[in-house]
PDB file of C-alpha atoms in Angstrom:
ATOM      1  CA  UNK A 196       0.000   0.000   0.000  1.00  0.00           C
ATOM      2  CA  UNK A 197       1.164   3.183  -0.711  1.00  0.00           C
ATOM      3  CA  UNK A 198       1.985   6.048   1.968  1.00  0.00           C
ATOM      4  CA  UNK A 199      -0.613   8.669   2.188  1.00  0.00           C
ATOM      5  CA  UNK A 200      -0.401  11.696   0.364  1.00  0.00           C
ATOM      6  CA  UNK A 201       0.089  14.023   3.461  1.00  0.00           C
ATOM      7  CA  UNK A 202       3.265  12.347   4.604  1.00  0.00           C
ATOM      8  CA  UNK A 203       4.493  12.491   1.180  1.00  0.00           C
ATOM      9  CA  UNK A 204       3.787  15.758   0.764  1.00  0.00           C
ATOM     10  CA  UNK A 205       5.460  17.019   3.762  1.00  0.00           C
ATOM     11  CA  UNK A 206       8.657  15.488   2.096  1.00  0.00           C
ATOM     12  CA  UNK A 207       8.488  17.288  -1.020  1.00  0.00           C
ATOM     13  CA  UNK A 208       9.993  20.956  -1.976  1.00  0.00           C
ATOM     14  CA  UNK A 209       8.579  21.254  -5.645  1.00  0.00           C
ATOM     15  CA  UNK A 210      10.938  21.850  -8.588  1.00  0.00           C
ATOM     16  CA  UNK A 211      10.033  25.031  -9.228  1.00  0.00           C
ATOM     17  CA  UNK A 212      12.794  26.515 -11.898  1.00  0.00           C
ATOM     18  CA  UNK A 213      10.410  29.827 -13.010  1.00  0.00           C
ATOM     19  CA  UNK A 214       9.673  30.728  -9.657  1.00  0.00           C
ATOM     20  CA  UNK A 215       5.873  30.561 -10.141  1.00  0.00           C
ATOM     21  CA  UNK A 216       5.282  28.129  -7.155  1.00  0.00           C
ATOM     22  CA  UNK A 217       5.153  29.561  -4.072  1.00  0.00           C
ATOM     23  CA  UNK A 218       6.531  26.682  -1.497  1.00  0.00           C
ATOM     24  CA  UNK A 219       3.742  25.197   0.902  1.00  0.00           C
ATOM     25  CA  UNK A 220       2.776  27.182   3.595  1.00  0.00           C
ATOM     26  CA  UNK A 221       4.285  30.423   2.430  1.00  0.00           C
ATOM     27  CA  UNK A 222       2.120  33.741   2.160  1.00  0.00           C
ATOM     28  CA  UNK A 223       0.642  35.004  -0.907  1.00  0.00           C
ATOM     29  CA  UNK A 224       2.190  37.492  -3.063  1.00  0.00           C
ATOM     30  CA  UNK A 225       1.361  41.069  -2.350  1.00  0.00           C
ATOM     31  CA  UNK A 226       0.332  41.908  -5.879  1.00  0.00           C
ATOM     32  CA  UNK A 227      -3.270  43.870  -5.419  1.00  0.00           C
ATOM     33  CA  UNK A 228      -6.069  41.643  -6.796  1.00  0.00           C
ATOM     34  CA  UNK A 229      -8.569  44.718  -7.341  1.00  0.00           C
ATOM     35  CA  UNK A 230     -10.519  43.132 -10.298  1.00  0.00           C
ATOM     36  CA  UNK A 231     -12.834  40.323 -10.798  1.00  0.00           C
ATOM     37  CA  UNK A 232     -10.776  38.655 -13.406  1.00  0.00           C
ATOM     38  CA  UNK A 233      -7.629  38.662 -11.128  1.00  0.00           C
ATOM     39  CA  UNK A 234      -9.881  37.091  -8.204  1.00  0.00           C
ATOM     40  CA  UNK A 235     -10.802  34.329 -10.403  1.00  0.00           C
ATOM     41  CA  UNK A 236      -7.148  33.992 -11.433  1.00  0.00           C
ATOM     42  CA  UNK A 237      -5.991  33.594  -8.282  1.00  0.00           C
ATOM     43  CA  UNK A 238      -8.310  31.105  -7.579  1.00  0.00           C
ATOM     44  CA  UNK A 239      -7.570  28.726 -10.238  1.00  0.00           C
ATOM     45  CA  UNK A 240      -4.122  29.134  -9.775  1.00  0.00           C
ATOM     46  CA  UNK A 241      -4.584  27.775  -6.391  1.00  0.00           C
ATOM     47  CA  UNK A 242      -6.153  24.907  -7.521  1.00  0.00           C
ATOM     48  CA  UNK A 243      -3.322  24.461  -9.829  1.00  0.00           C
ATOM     49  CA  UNK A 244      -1.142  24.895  -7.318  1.00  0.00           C
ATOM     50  CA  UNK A 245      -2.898  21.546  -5.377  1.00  0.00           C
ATOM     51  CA  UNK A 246      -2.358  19.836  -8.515  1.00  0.00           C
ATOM     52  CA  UNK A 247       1.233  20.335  -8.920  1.00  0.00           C
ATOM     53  CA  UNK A 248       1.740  19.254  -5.083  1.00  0.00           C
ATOM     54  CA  UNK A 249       0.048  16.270  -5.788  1.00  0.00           C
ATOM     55  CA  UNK A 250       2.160  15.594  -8.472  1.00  0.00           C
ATOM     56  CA  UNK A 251       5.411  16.028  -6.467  1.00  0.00           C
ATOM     57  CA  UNK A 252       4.205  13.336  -3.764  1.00  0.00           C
ATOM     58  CA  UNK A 253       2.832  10.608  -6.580  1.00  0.00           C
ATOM     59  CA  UNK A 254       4.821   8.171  -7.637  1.00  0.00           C
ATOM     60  CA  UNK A 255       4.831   7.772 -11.692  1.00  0.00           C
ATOM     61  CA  UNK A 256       2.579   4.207 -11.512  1.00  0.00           C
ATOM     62  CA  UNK A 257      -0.091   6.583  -9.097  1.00  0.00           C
ATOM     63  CA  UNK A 258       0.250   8.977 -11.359  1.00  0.00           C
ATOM     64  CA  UNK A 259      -0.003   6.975 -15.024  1.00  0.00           C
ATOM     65  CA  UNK A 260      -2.159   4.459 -13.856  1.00  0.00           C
ATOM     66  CA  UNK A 261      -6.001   3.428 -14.838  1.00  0.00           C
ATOM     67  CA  UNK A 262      -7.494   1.748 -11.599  1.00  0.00           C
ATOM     68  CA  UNK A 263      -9.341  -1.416 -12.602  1.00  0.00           C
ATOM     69  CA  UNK A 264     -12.349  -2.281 -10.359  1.00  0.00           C
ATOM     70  CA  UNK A 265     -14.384  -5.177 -10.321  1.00  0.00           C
ATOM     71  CA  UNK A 266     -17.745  -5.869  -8.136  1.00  0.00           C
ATOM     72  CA  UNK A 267     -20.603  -8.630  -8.508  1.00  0.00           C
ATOM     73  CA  UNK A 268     -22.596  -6.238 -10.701  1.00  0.00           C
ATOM     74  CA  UNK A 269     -20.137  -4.783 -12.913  1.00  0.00           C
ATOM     75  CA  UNK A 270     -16.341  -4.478 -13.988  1.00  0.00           C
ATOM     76  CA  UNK A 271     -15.195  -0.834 -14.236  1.00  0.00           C
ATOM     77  CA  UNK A 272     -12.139   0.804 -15.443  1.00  0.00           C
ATOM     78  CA  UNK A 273     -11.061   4.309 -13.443  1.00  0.00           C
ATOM     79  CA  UNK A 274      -9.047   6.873 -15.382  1.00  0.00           C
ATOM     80  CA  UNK A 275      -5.761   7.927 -13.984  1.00  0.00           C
ATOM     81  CA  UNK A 276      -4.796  10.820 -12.275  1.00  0.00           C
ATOM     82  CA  UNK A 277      -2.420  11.410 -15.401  1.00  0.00           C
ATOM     83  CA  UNK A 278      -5.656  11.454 -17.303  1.00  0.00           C
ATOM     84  CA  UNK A 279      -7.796  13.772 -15.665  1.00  0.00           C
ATOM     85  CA  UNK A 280      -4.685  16.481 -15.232  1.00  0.00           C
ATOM     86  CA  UNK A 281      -4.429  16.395 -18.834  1.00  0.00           C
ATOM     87  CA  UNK A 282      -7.954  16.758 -19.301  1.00  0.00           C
ATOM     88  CA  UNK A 283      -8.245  19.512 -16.771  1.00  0.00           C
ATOM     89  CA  UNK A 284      -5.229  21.418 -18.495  1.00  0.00           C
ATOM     90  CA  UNK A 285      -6.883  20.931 -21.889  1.00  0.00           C
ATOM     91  CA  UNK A 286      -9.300  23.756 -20.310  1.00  0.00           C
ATOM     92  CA  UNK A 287      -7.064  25.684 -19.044  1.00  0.00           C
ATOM     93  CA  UNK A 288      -5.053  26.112 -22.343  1.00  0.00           C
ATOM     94  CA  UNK A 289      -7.717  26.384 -24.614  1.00  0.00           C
ATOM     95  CA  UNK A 290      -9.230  29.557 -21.768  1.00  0.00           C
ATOM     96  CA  UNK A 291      -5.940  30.751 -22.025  1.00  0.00           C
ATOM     97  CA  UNK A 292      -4.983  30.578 -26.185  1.00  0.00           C
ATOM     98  CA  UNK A 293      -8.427  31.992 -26.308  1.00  0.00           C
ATOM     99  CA  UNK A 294      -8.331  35.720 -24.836  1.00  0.00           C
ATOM    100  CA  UNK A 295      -6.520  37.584 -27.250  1.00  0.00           C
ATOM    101  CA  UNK A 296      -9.094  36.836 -29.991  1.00  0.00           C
ATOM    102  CA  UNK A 297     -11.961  36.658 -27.392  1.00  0.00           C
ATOM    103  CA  UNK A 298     -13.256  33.729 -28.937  1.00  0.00           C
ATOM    104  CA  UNK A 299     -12.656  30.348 -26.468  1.00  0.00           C
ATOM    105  CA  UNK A 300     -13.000  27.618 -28.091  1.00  0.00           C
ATOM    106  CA  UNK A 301     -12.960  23.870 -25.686  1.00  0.00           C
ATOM    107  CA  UNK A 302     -13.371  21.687 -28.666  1.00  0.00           C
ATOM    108  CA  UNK A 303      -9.778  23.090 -29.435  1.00  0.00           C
ATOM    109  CA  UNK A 304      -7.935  20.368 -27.108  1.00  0.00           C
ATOM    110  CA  UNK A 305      -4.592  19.269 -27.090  1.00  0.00           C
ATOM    111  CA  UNK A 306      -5.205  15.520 -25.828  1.00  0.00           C
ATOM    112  CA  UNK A 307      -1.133  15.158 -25.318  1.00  0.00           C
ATOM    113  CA  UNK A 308      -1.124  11.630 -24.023  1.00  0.00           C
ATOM    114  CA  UNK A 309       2.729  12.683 -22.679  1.00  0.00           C
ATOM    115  CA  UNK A 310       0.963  14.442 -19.829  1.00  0.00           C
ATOM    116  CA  UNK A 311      -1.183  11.540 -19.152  1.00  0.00           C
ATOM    117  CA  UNK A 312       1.357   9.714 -18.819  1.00  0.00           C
ATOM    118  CA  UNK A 313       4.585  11.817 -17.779  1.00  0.00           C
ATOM    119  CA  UNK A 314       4.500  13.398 -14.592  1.00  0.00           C
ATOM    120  CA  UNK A 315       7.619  15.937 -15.821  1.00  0.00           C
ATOM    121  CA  UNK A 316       5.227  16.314 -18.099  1.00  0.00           C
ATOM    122  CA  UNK A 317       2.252  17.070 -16.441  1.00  0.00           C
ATOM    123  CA  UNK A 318       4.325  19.456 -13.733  1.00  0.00           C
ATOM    124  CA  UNK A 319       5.597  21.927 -16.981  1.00  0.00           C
ATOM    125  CA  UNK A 320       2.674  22.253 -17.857  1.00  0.00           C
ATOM    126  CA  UNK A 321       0.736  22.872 -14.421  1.00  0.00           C
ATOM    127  CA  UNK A 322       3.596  25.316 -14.721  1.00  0.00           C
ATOM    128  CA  UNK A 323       3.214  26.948 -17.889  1.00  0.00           C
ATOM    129  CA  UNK A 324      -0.744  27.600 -17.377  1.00  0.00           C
ATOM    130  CA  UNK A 325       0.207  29.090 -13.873  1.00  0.00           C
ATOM    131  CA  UNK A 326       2.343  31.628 -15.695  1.00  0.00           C
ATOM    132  CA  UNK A 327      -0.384  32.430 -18.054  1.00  0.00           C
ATOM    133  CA  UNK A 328      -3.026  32.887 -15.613  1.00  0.00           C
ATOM    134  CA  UNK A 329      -0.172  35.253 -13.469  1.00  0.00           C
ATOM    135  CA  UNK A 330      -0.712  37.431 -16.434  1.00  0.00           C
ATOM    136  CA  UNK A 331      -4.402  38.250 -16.621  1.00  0.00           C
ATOM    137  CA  UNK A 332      -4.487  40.627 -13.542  1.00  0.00           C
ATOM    138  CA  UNK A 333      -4.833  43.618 -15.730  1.00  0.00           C
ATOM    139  CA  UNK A 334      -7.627  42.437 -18.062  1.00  0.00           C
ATOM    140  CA  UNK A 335     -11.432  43.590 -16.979  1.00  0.00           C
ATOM    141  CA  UNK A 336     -13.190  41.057 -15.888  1.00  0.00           C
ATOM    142  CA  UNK A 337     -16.633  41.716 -17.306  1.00  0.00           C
ATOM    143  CA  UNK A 338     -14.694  42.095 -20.811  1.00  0.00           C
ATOM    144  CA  UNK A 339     -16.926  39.706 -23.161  1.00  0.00           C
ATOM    145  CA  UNK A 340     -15.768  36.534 -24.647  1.00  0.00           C
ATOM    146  CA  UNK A 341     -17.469  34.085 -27.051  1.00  0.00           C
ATOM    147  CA  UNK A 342     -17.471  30.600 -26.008  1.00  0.00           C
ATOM    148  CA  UNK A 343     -17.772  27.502 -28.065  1.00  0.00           C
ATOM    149  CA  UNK A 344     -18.080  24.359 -25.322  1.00  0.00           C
ATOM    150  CA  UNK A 345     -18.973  21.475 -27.673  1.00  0.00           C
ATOM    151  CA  UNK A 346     -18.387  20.306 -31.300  1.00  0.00           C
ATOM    152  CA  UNK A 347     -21.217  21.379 -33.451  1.00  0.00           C
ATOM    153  CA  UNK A 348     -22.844  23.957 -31.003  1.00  0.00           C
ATOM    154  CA  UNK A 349     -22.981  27.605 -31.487  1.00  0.00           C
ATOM    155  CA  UNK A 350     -21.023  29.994 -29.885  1.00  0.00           C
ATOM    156  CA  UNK A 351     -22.574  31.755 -26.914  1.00  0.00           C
ATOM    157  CA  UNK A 352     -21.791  35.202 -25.072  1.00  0.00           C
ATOM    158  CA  UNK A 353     -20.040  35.139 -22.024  1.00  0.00           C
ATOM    159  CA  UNK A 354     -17.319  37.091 -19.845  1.00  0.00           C
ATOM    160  CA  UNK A 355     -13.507  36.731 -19.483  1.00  0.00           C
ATOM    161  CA  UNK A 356     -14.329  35.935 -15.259  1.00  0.00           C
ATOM    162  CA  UNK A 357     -16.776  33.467 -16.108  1.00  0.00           C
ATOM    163  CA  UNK A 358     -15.154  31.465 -18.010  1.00  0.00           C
ATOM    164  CA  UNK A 359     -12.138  31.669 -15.812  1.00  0.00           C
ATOM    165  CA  UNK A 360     -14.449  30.885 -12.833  1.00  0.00           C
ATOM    166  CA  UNK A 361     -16.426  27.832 -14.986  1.00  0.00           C
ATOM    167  CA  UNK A 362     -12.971  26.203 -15.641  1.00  0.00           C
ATOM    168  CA  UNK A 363     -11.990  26.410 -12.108  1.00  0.00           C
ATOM    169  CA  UNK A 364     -15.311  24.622 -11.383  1.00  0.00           C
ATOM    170  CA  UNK A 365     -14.494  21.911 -13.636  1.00  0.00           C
ATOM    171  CA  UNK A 366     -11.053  21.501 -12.489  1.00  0.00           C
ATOM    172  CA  UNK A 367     -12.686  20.817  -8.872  1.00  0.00           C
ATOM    173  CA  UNK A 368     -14.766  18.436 -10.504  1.00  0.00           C
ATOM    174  CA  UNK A 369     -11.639  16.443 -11.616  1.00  0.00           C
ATOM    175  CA  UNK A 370      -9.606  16.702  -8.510  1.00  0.00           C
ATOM    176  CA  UNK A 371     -12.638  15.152  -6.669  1.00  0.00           C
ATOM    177  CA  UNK A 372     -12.162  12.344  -9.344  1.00  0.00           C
ATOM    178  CA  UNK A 373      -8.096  11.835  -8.611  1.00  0.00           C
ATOM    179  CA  UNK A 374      -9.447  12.039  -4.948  1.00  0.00           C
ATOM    180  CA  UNK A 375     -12.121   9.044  -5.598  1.00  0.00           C
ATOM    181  CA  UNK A 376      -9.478   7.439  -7.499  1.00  0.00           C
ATOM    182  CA  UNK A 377      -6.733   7.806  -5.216  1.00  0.00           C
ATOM    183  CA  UNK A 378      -8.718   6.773  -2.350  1.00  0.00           C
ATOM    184  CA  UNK A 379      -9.854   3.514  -3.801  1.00  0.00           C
ATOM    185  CA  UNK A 380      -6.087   3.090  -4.192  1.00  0.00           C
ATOM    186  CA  UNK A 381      -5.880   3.412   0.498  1.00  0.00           C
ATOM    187  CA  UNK A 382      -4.039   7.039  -0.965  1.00  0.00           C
ATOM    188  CA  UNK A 383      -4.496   9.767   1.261  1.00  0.00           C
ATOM    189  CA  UNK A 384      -5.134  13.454  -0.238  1.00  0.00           C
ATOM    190  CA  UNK A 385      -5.145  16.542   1.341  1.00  0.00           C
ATOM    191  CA  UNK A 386      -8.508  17.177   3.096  1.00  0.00           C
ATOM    192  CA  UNK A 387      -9.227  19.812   0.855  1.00  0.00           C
ATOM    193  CA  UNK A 388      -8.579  18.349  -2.393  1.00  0.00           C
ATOM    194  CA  UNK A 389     -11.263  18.327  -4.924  1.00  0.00           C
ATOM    195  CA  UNK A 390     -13.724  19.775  -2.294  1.00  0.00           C
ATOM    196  CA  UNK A 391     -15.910  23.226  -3.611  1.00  0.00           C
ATOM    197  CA  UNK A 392     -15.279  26.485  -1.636  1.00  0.00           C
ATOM    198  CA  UNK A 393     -18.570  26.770  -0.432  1.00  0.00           C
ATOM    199  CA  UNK A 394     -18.317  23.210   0.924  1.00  0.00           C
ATOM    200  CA  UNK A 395     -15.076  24.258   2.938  1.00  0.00           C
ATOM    201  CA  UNK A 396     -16.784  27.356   4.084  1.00  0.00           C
ATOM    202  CA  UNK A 397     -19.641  25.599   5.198  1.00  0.00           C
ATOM    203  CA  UNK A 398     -17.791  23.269   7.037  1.00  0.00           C
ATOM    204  CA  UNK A 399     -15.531  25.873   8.656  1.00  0.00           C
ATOM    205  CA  UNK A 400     -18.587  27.191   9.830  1.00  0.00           C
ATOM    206  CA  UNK A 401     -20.076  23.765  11.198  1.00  0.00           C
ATOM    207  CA  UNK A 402     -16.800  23.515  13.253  1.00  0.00           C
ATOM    208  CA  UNK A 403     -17.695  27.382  14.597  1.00  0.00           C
TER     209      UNK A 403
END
């Protein structure tokens, strides 16, 4: 059985060659986060922050691997962690690739299977979108984007902190799926992995 998460986690100093990780435990950075956009920003890149410290304290099989499950009513197949970070990413990039022409467009997806599979990989890129989100603290949030979720749907109105909020909310969604995975695995995550905001707040409050 692998050791939990926490333990490994407390043994881990990211790589972190660009300086966009901040180390565990350390205060933000000072920068003033006055607009809605750069709220959301932050946000996600906290979440992406989570994902790169998982990273650090999975071993490559954790990381690479499908989980195969198998009960009396039915044989199931889990996707790996690898997987659903490259799948999360996907988002992230095509939000990202998409401001500059205001025009997002999620059908656009990479699918690299090297960051399913490599967690090098999967780290340069957690790193490279953190970078890119770093950068959108001067943008107006309310500044209006077209968004194109689906193959063969139309594109529909939207706003740059929307969609940077909506792919947060999906990226939740996934870590809650590593989580499921994980666990299913006797892996312990961090007790706020893949868990909403409001859900933390409401249980901070429960604990009152």
């Amino acid at each position: 059985m692998s050791p939990s998460l926490r333990s490994r986690a407390e043994e881990v100093r990211p790589h972190d060659p660009t300086g966009i990780l901040r180390p565990s435990g350390s205060p933000a950075p000072d920068p003033v986060r006055s607009s809605e956009s750069s709220r959301s920003a932050g946000a996600l890149i906290e979440l992406l922050r989570q994902a790169h410290g998982l990273l650090e304290a999975l071993t490559d099989d954790d990381y690479a691997s499908p989980l195969e499950t198998a009960t009396q009513a039915t044989d199931a197949t889990w996707a790996s962690p690898g997987a659903h970070t490259r799948h999360l990413l996907d988002f992230v990039d095509c939000l990202l690739a998409g401001i500059d022409a205001r025009r997002i467009d999620y059908t656009a997806r990479k699918r690299d299977p090297e960051v399913e599979t490599c967690r090098d990989a999967g780290r340069r890129r957690i790193e490279g979108a953190i970078g890119g989100l770093e950068r959108l603290g001067d943008l107006e949030g309310r500044m209006p984007i077209e968004v194109r979720p689906e193959p063969g749907q139309d594109w529909t109105r939207s706003s740059l902190a929307r969609e940077i909020q909506s792919v947060a909310t999906h990226v939740i969604h996934h870590h809650a799926l590593i989580r499921l995975t994980l666990a299913l695995r006797e892996i312990e995550t961090p007790p706020d992995f893949g868990v909403a905001p409001s859900t933390l707040a409401h249980l901070a409050e429960r604990e009152r």
